[in-house]
CSV table of C-alpha atoms and ligand atoms in Angstrom, one decimal:
chain,number,residue,atom,x,y,z
A,415,MET,CA,-41.7,327.3,78.2
A,416,ARG,CA,-41.1,331.1,78.4
A,417,ILE,CA,-39.7,332.4,81.6
A,418,LEU,CA,-39.8,336.1,82.4
A,419,SER,CA,-38.7,338.3,85.3
A,420,GLY,CA,-37.4,341.7,86.0
A,421,ILE,CA,-35.5,343.6,88.7
A,422,GLN,CA,-35.6,347.3,89.4
A,423,PRO,CA,-32.3,349.1,89.0
A,424,SER,CA,-32.8,351.0,92.3
A,425,GLY,CA,-29.7,350.2,94.2
A,426,GLU,CA,-26.6,348.0,94.0
A,427,PRO,CA,-27.6,344.3,94.4
A,428,HIS,CA,-26.9,342.6,97.7
A,429,LEU,CA,-26.8,339.0,98.9
A,430,GLY,CA,-30.6,339.0,99.4
A,431,ASN,CA,-31.2,339.9,95.7
A,432,TYR,CA,-28.5,337.3,94.7
A,433,PHE,CA,-29.8,334.3,96.6
A,434,GLY,CA,-33.5,335.4,96.5
A,435,ALA,CA,-33.7,336.2,92.8
A,436,MET,CA,-30.7,336.8,90.5
A,437,ARG,CA,-28.9,333.6,90.9
A,438,GLN,CA,-32.0,331.6,90.3
A,439,HIS,CA,-32.8,333.6,87.2
A,440,VAL,CA,-29.5,332.7,85.8
A,441,GLU,CA,-30.0,329.0,86.7
A,442,LEU,CA,-33.5,329.0,85.1
A,443,MET,CA,-31.9,329.9,81.8
A,444,ALA,CA,-31.4,326.2,81.1
A,445,LYS,CA,-35.1,325.4,81.5
A,446,GLY,CA,-36.6,327.4,78.7
A,447,GLU,CA,-36.7,330.6,76.8
A,448,ALA,CA,-35.6,333.1,79.4
A,449,ILE,CA,-36.3,336.9,79.2
A,450,TYR,CA,-34.9,339.2,81.9
A,451,PHE,CA,-35.2,342.9,82.0
A,452,LEU,CA,-33.9,345.9,83.9
A,453,ALA,CA,-37.0,347.6,85.1
A,454,ASP,CA,-36.0,351.2,84.7
A,455,TYR,CA,-39.6,352.4,84.2
A,456,HIS,CA,-40.5,350.9,87.5
A,457,SER,CA,-37.6,352.5,89.2
A,458,MET,CA,-39.2,355.9,88.3
A,459,THR,CA,-41.6,355.4,91.2
A,460,SER,CA,-38.8,355.9,93.6
A,461,ILE,CA,-35.7,357.4,91.9
A,462,ARG,CA,-35.7,361.0,90.5
A,463,ASP,CA,-32.1,361.3,89.4
A,464,ALA,CA,-31.4,360.5,85.7
A,465,GLY,CA,-27.7,359.9,86.2
A,466,GLU,CA,-28.4,357.5,89.1
A,467,ARG,CA,-30.9,355.6,87.1
A,468,ARG,CA,-28.5,355.1,84.2
A,469,ARG,CA,-25.7,354.1,86.5
A,470,TYR,CA,-27.9,351.5,88.4
A,471,THR,CA,-29.3,350.2,85.1
A,472,ARG,CA,-25.8,349.6,83.7
A,473,GLU,CA,-24.5,348.2,86.9
A,474,LEU,CA,-27.4,345.7,87.1
A,475,ALA,CA,-26.7,344.6,83.5
A,476,LEU,CA,-23.1,344.0,84.4
A,477,ASP,CA,-24.2,342.1,87.5
A,478,TYR,CA,-26.4,339.7,85.5
A,479,LEU,CA,-23.6,339.1,83.0
A,480,ALA,CA,-21.1,338.6,85.9
A,481,LEU,CA,-23.4,336.0,87.4
A,482,GLY,CA,-23.3,334.1,84.1
A,483,LEU,CA,-26.3,335.2,82.2
A,484,ASP,CA,-25.5,334.1,78.7
A,485,PRO,CA,-26.9,336.7,76.2
A,486,GLU,CA,-26.8,334.1,73.4
A,487,ARG,CA,-29.3,332.0,75.3
A,488,ALA,CA,-31.3,334.4,77.4
A,489,ILE,CA,-32.7,337.8,76.4
A,490,LEU,CA,-31.5,340.6,78.6
A,491,TYR,CA,-32.9,344.1,77.9
A,492,ARG,CA,-33.6,347.4,79.4
A,493,GLN,CA,-37.4,348.0,79.9
A,494,SER,CA,-37.4,351.5,78.5
A,495,ASP,CA,-36.0,350.2,75.2
A,496,LEU,CA,-39.4,348.8,74.6
A,497,PRO,CA,-41.8,351.7,75.2
A,498,GLU,CA,-44.5,349.5,73.7
A,499,VAL,CA,-45.0,348.2,77.2
A,500,CYS,CA,-46.3,351.6,78.3
A,501,GLU,CA,-49.0,351.4,75.6
A,502,LEU,CA,-50.1,348.0,76.8
A,503,ALA,CA,-50.1,349.3,80.4
A,504,TRP,CA,-52.5,352.0,79.4
A,505,ILE,CA,-54.7,349.5,77.6
A,506,LEU,CA,-54.7,347.4,80.7
A,507,THR,CA,-55.4,350.2,83.2
A,508,THR,CA,-58.8,350.7,81.5
A,509,VAL,CA,-59.9,347.2,82.5
A,510,THR,CA,-58.3,347.2,85.9
A,511,PRO,CA,-60.8,347.8,88.8
A,512,MET,CA,-59.7,350.5,91.2
A,513,GLY,CA,-60.5,348.2,94.1
A,514,LEU,CA,-57.9,345.7,92.8
A,515,LEU,CA,-55.1,348.2,93.0
A,516,GLU,CA,-56.4,349.6,96.4
A,517,ARG,CA,-55.8,346.2,97.9
A,518,ALA,CA,-52.2,346.0,96.9
A,519,HIS,CA,-50.0,345.3,100.0
A,520,SER,CA,-46.9,347.0,98.7
A,521,PHE,CA,-48.9,350.2,98.0
A,522,LYS,CA,-50.7,350.1,101.3
A,523,ASP,CA,-47.4,349.6,103.1
A,524,LYS,CA,-45.9,352.6,101.5
A,525,VAL,CA,-48.9,354.7,102.4
A,526,ALA,CA,-48.7,353.4,106.0
A,527,GLN,CA,-45.0,354.4,106.1
A,528,GLY,CA,-46.1,357.9,105.4
A,529,LEU,CA,-44.2,358.1,102.1
A,530,ALA,CA,-45.3,360.7,99.5
A,531,VAL,CA,-46.9,358.2,97.1
A,532,ASN,CA,-47.5,359.0,93.4
A,533,HIS,CA,-49.8,357.6,90.9
A,534,GLY,CA,-47.0,355.5,89.3
A,535,LEU,CA,-46.7,353.7,92.5
A,536,PHE,CA,-50.4,353.0,92.6
A,537,ALA,CA,-50.4,351.9,89.0
A,538,TYR,CA,-47.2,349.8,89.4
A,539,PRO,CA,-49.0,346.4,89.3
A,540,VAL,CA,-50.5,347.4,85.9
A,541,LEU,CA,-47.2,348.1,84.4
A,542,MET,CA,-45.9,344.9,85.8
A,543,ALA,CA,-48.9,343.0,84.3
A,544,ALA,CA,-48.0,344.6,80.9
A,545,ASP,CA,-44.4,343.4,81.3
A,546,ILE,CA,-45.5,339.9,81.7
A,547,LEU,CA,-48.5,339.7,79.4
A,548,ILE,CA,-46.7,341.4,76.4
A,549,TYR,CA,-44.6,338.2,76.2
A,550,ASN,CA,-47.3,335.7,77.0
A,551,ALA,CA,-44.9,334.4,79.6
A,552,ASP,CA,-45.6,331.0,81.1
A,553,ILE,CA,-43.6,331.3,84.2
A,554,VAL,CA,-42.6,334.3,86.3
A,555,PRO,CA,-40.0,333.5,89.0
A,556,VAL,CA,-40.2,336.1,91.7
A,557,GLY,CA,-39.8,336.3,95.5
A,558,GLN,CA,-42.7,335.9,97.9
A,559,ASP,CA,-43.1,339.7,98.1
A,560,GLN,CA,-44.3,339.8,94.5
A,561,LYS,CA,-46.9,337.0,94.7
A,562,GLN,CA,-49.8,339.4,95.0
A,563,HIS,CA,-48.7,341.3,91.9
A,564,LEU,CA,-48.8,338.1,89.9
A,565,GLU,CA,-52.3,337.3,91.1
A,566,MET,CA,-53.2,340.8,89.9
A,567,THR,CA,-51.6,340.1,86.6
A,568,ARG,CA,-53.8,337.1,86.1
A,569,ASP,CA,-56.9,339.1,87.1
A,570,ILE,CA,-56.0,341.9,84.7
A,571,ALA,CA,-55.4,339.4,81.8
A,572,GLY,CA,-58.7,337.8,82.5
A,573,ALA,CA,-60.5,341.2,82.7
A,574,PHE,CA,-59.2,342.2,79.2
A,575,ASN,CA,-60.0,338.8,77.6
A,576,HIS,CA,-63.5,339.0,79.1
A,577,ALA,CA,-64.1,342.7,78.1
A,578,TYR,CA,-63.1,342.2,74.5
A,579,GLY,CA,-64.3,338.6,74.1
A,580,ARG,CA,-60.9,337.3,72.9
A,581,GLU,CA,-58.2,335.2,74.5
A,582,VAL,CA,-55.5,337.7,73.8
A,583,PHE,CA,-53.6,337.0,76.9
A,584,LYS,CA,-52.3,333.8,78.5
A,585,LEU,CA,-52.7,333.7,82.3
A,586,PRO,CA,-49.2,333.3,83.6
A,587,ASP,CA,-48.1,331.0,86.5
A,588,PRO,CA,-46.2,332.5,89.3
A,589,MET,CA,-43.2,330.6,90.3
A,590,ILE,CA,-42.5,331.7,93.8
A,591,LEU,CA,-38.9,331.2,94.7
A,592,GLU,CA,-39.7,329.9,98.1
A,593,HIS,CA,-36.9,327.4,98.6
A,594,VAL,CA,-34.6,330.3,99.5
A,595,ALA,CA,-35.6,331.7,102.9
A,596,VAL,CA,-35.4,335.4,103.3
A,597,VAL,CA,-31.8,336.4,103.5
A,598,PRO,CA,-31.2,338.2,106.8
A,599,GLY,CA,-29.3,341.5,106.9
A,600,THR,CA,-26.4,342.4,109.2
A,601,ASP,CA,-28.8,343.7,111.8
A,602,GLY,CA,-31.1,340.6,111.9
A,603,ARG,CA,-34.0,342.1,109.9
A,604,LYS,CA,-34.6,341.1,106.2
A,605,MET,CA,-31.6,342.2,104.1
A,606,SER,CA,-32.9,345.2,102.2
A,607,LYS,CA,-31.4,348.4,100.8
A,608,SER,CA,-34.1,350.3,102.5
A,609,TYR,CA,-32.8,349.2,105.9
A,610,GLY,CA,-29.1,349.9,105.2
A,611,ASN,CA,-28.2,346.4,106.4
A,612,THR,CA,-26.9,344.9,103.2
A,613,ILE,CA,-23.8,343.1,102.0
A,614,ARG,CA,-23.4,344.2,98.4
A,615,MET,CA,-22.1,341.4,96.4
A,616,PHE,CA,-19.7,343.4,94.2
A,617,ALA,CA,-18.7,346.0,96.8
A,618,PRO,CA,-15.0,346.7,97.3
A,619,GLN,CA,-13.4,344.1,99.6
A,620,GLY,CA,-12.9,346.6,102.4
A,621,GLU,CA,-16.6,347.4,102.4
A,622,ILE,CA,-17.6,343.7,102.5
A,623,LYS,CA,-15.2,343.1,105.3
A,624,LYS,CA,-16.6,346.0,107.3
A,625,ALA,CA,-20.2,344.7,106.8
A,626,VAL,CA,-19.3,341.1,107.8
A,627,MET,CA,-17.4,342.2,110.9
A,628,GLY,CA,-20.3,344.5,111.7
A,629,ILE,CA,-22.9,341.7,111.7
A,630,VAL,CA,-24.8,342.2,115.0
A,631,THR,CA,-24.2,339.4,117.5
A,632,ASP,CA,-25.1,339.1,121.2
A,633,SER,CA,-22.7,338.9,124.1
A,634,THR,CA,-22.7,335.2,124.6
A,635,PRO,CA,-19.2,334.2,125.7
A,636,VAL,CA,-17.2,331.9,123.4
A,637,ASP,CA,-17.6,328.8,125.6
A,638,GLN,CA,-21.4,329.1,125.7
A,639,PRO,CA,-23.9,327.5,123.2
A,640,LYS,CA,-24.9,329.8,120.4
A,641,ASP,CA,-28.3,330.4,118.8
A,642,VAL,CA,-27.8,329.2,115.2
A,643,SER,CA,-30.9,331.1,114.0
A,644,ALA,CA,-28.9,334.3,114.3
A,645,SER,CA,-28.1,336.2,111.1
A,646,LEU,CA,-24.4,335.4,111.2
A,647,PHE,CA,-25.0,331.7,111.1
A,648,GLN,CA,-27.8,331.9,108.6
A,649,LEU,CA,-25.6,334.0,106.3
A,650,TRP,CA,-22.7,331.7,106.7
A,651,ALA,CA,-24.9,328.7,105.9
A,652,LEU,CA,-25.7,330.2,102.4
A,653,PHE,CA,-22.0,329.6,101.5
A,654,ALA,CA,-21.6,326.2,103.1
A,655,THR,CA,-22.5,322.6,102.0
A,656,GLU,CA,-25.1,320.7,104.0
A,657,SER,CA,-22.4,318.7,105.9
A,658,GLU,CA,-20.3,321.8,106.7
A,659,ARG,CA,-23.4,323.4,108.0
A,660,ALA,CA,-24.3,320.4,110.2
A,661,ALA,CA,-20.8,320.4,111.6
A,662,LEU,CA,-20.5,324.1,112.3
A,663,PHE,CA,-24.0,324.3,113.8
A,664,ALA,CA,-23.2,321.3,116.1
A,665,ARG,CA,-20.1,323.2,117.3
A,666,ALA,CA,-22.1,326.3,117.8
A,667,LYS,CA,-24.7,324.6,119.9
A,668,ALA,CA,-22.1,322.8,122.0
A,669,GLY,CA,-20.3,326.0,123.0
A,670,GLY,CA,-16.7,326.8,122.3
A,671,LEU,CA,-17.2,328.5,118.9
A,672,GLY,CA,-16.7,332.3,118.9
A,673,TYR,CA,-18.5,334.7,116.6
A,674,GLY,CA,-15.2,336.1,115.4
A,675,GLU,CA,-14.2,332.8,113.9
A,676,VAL,CA,-17.4,332.5,112.1
A,677,LYS,CA,-17.2,336.0,110.7
A,678,LYS,CA,-13.7,335.5,109.4
A,679,ASP,CA,-14.7,332.3,107.7
A,680,LEU,CA,-17.8,333.9,106.3
A,681,LEU,CA,-15.7,336.7,104.8
A,682,ALA,CA,-13.3,334.2,103.3
A,683,ARG,CA,-16.3,332.3,101.8
A,684,ILE,CA,-17.9,335.3,100.3
A,685,THR,CA,-14.6,336.4,98.8
A,686,ALA,CA,-13.9,333.0,97.3
A,687,HIS,CA,-17.5,332.6,96.0
A,688,PHE,CA,-17.5,336.0,94.2
A,689,ALA,CA,-13.9,336.1,93.0
A,690,PRO,CA,-14.6,334.4,89.6
A,691,LEU,CA,-17.7,336.4,89.1
A,692,ARG,CA,-15.8,339.6,89.9
A,693,GLU,CA,-13.3,338.6,87.3
A,694,ARG,CA,-16.0,338.1,84.7
A,695,ARG,CA,-17.7,341.4,85.7
A,696,ALA,CA,-14.4,343.2,85.2
A,697,GLN,CA,-14.0,341.7,81.7
A,698,TRP,CA,-17.5,342.9,80.7
A,699,GLU,CA,-16.7,346.3,82.2
A,700,GLN,CA,-13.6,346.7,80.1
A,701,ARG,CA,-15.6,345.9,77.0
A,702,GLY,CA,-18.0,348.8,77.7
A,703,HIS,CA,-19.7,348.8,74.3
A,704,ASP,CA,-20.5,345.1,74.5
A,705,VAL,CA,-22.9,345.6,77.3
A,706,GLU,CA,-24.9,348.1,75.2
A,707,ASP,CA,-24.7,345.7,72.3
A,708,VAL,CA,-26.2,342.9,74.5
A,709,LEU,CA,-29.0,345.2,75.7
A,710,ARG,CA,-29.7,346.4,72.1
A,711,ASP,CA,-29.8,342.9,70.8
A,712,GLY,CA,-32.0,341.9,73.7
A,713,ALA,CA,-34.5,344.6,73.0
A,714,ARG,CA,-34.6,343.6,69.3
A,715,ARG,CA,-35.4,340.0,70.2
A,716,ALA,CA,-37.8,341.0,72.9
A,717,ARG,CA,-39.7,343.3,70.5
A,718,GLU,CA,-40.1,340.4,68.0
A,719,ILE,CA,-42.1,338.6,70.7
A,720,ALA,CA,-43.9,341.6,72.1
A,721,ARG,CA,-45.1,343.4,69.0
A,722,PRO,CA,-47.6,340.8,67.8
A,723,VAL,CA,-49.1,340.5,71.2
A,724,LEU,CA,-49.5,344.2,71.5
A,725,GLU,CA,-51.0,344.3,68.0
A,726,ALA,CA,-53.5,341.6,69.0
A,727,ALA,CA,-54.5,343.6,72.0
A,728,ARG,CA,-54.9,346.8,69.9
A,729,ASP,CA,-56.9,344.9,67.4
A,730,ALA,CA,-59.2,343.3,70.0
A,731,ALA,CA,-59.8,346.7,71.5
A,732,GLY,CA,-60.5,348.4,68.2
A,733,LEU,CA,-57.5,350.7,68.2
A,734,GLY,CA,-55.9,351.9,65.0
A,735,ALA,CA,-57.2,351.2,61.5
A,736,ALA,CA,-59.2,348.0,61.0
A,737,LYS,CA,-57.3,345.2,59.5
A,738,ALA,CA,-58.1,344.6,55.8
A,739,GLY,CA,-61.1,342.3,55.5
A,740,ALA,CA,-62.2,342.9,59.1
B,828,LIG,P1,-34.7,345.5,98.4
B,828,LIG,O1,-35.6,344.9,99.5
B,828,LIG,O2,-33.3,345.6,98.8
B,828,LIG,O3,-35.3,346.8,97.9
B,828,LIG,P2,-35.9,344.5,96.0
B,828,LIG,O4,-37.3,344.7,96.5
B,828,LIG,O5,-35.4,345.4,94.9
B,828,LIG,O6,-34.8,344.5,97.2
B,828,LIG,O7,-35.8,343.0,95.5
B,828,LIG,C1,-35.4,342.5,94.2
B,828,LIG,C2,-35.5,341.0,94.3
B,828,LIG,O8,-34.7,340.4,95.3
B,828,LIG,C3,-37.0,340.5,94.6
B,828,LIG,O9,-37.3,339.5,93.7
B,828,LIG,C4,-36.9,340.1,96.0
B,828,LIG,O10,-37.8,339.0,96.3
B,828,LIG,C5,-35.5,339.6,96.2
B,828,LIG,N1,-35.0,339.9,97.6
B,828,LIG,C6,-34.7,341.1,98.1
B,828,LIG,N2,-34.3,341.1,99.3
B,828,LIG,C7,-34.3,339.7,99.7
B,828,LIG,C8,-33.9,339.0,100.8
B,828,LIG,N3,-33.4,339.6,101.9
B,828,LIG,N4,-34.0,337.7,100.8
B,828,LIG,C9,-34.4,337.0,99.7
B,828,LIG,N5,-34.8,337.6,98.6
B,828,LIG,C10,-34.7,339.0,98.5
B,829,LIG,N1,-41.9,344.3,90.8
B,829,LIG,C1,-40.7,343.6,90.8
B,829,LIG,C2,-39.8,343.9,92.0
B,829,LIG,O1,-39.9,344.9,92.6
B,829,LIG,C3,-39.9,343.9,89.5
B,829,LIG,C4,-40.7,343.6,88.3
B,829,LIG,C5,-41.2,344.5,87.5
B,829,LIG,C6,-41.1,342.3,87.8
B,829,LIG,N2,-41.9,344.0,86.4
B,829,LIG,C7,-41.8,342.6,86.6
B,829,LIG,C8,-40.8,341.0,88.2
B,829,LIG,C9,-42.3,341.6,85.8
B,829,LIG,C10,-41.3,340.0,87.4
B,829,LIG,C11,-42.1,340.2,86.2
B,829,LIG,O2,-39.0,343.0,92.4
């Protein structure tokens, strides 16, 4: 089973990215041949600063390694080290109906927000389809927000196979990571870097403390019952066992539990949870070259899988010289 997923290096990962995607990617490594990439081409639709892109890309690689991604088992690579994917994206754009892209929620949302949209943002799902199809991936673990993109990938694969009368591409199965609810941010909305309500997992301790202490709560007095659906409790529960959760939630509902106590405990839990990962991250950071070596080796292994698929697509479409005997 081949598992593939990518994350854009467009900011420093937060608890939402950790619980919603990255931790699960690392766990899935045990289930098959896992390929994860740092989607720097995708980040071009929103970031225009070369230095920033390089920094975020490197940081994201360090984050994955810190979380325990084992480069001997899984492939970790930087998307732009395989420009072949852009060729496949072009090939796929020519079989992608405009109407399909016009229906994309993420594009429509950006237009509705009044952002200055570019063609890259419009064509984003085609590049994403190329990322997936170039490996004939079986399973693509992503959050709920990416579900439509995966449906489009299946449509695009089918359109190519149909247009050229060959089953070049496998239709991948989405694996929607639904068992993790949306992680709330410090202000109660979904945690997202675009809302500035994040807790960054590898931020300096002082910043984490400030974010945790700043989690928005209401003015219910200590002795009164608390609403456990509030962000503070939901965030806390991510770091607790089932029985700890039941016990604390019972105390909250009964009254007598103050928000301050929960915040302090949450901070202690976040600190303890990430301490060993920070340690591992620092070790990788000290061995600066090793990270590049991991990415280079990842790209080499990824290319071995991708190249024949791209060749099959080129051949089916009549690109390049005909194969001998054809
Ligand atoms: P952001 O919303 O901060 O821009 P991204 O869109 O880059 O985050 O998300 C990267 C991955 O992390 C996606 O797979 C997404 O589903 C997951 N993710 C992001 N925020 C959350 C959240 N608050 N809860 C659960 N998963 C999340
Ligand atoms: N679009 C995904 C996101 O924003 C990132 C991504 C790009 C991806 N290409 C992919 C995810 C291929 C899975 C497979 O989170």
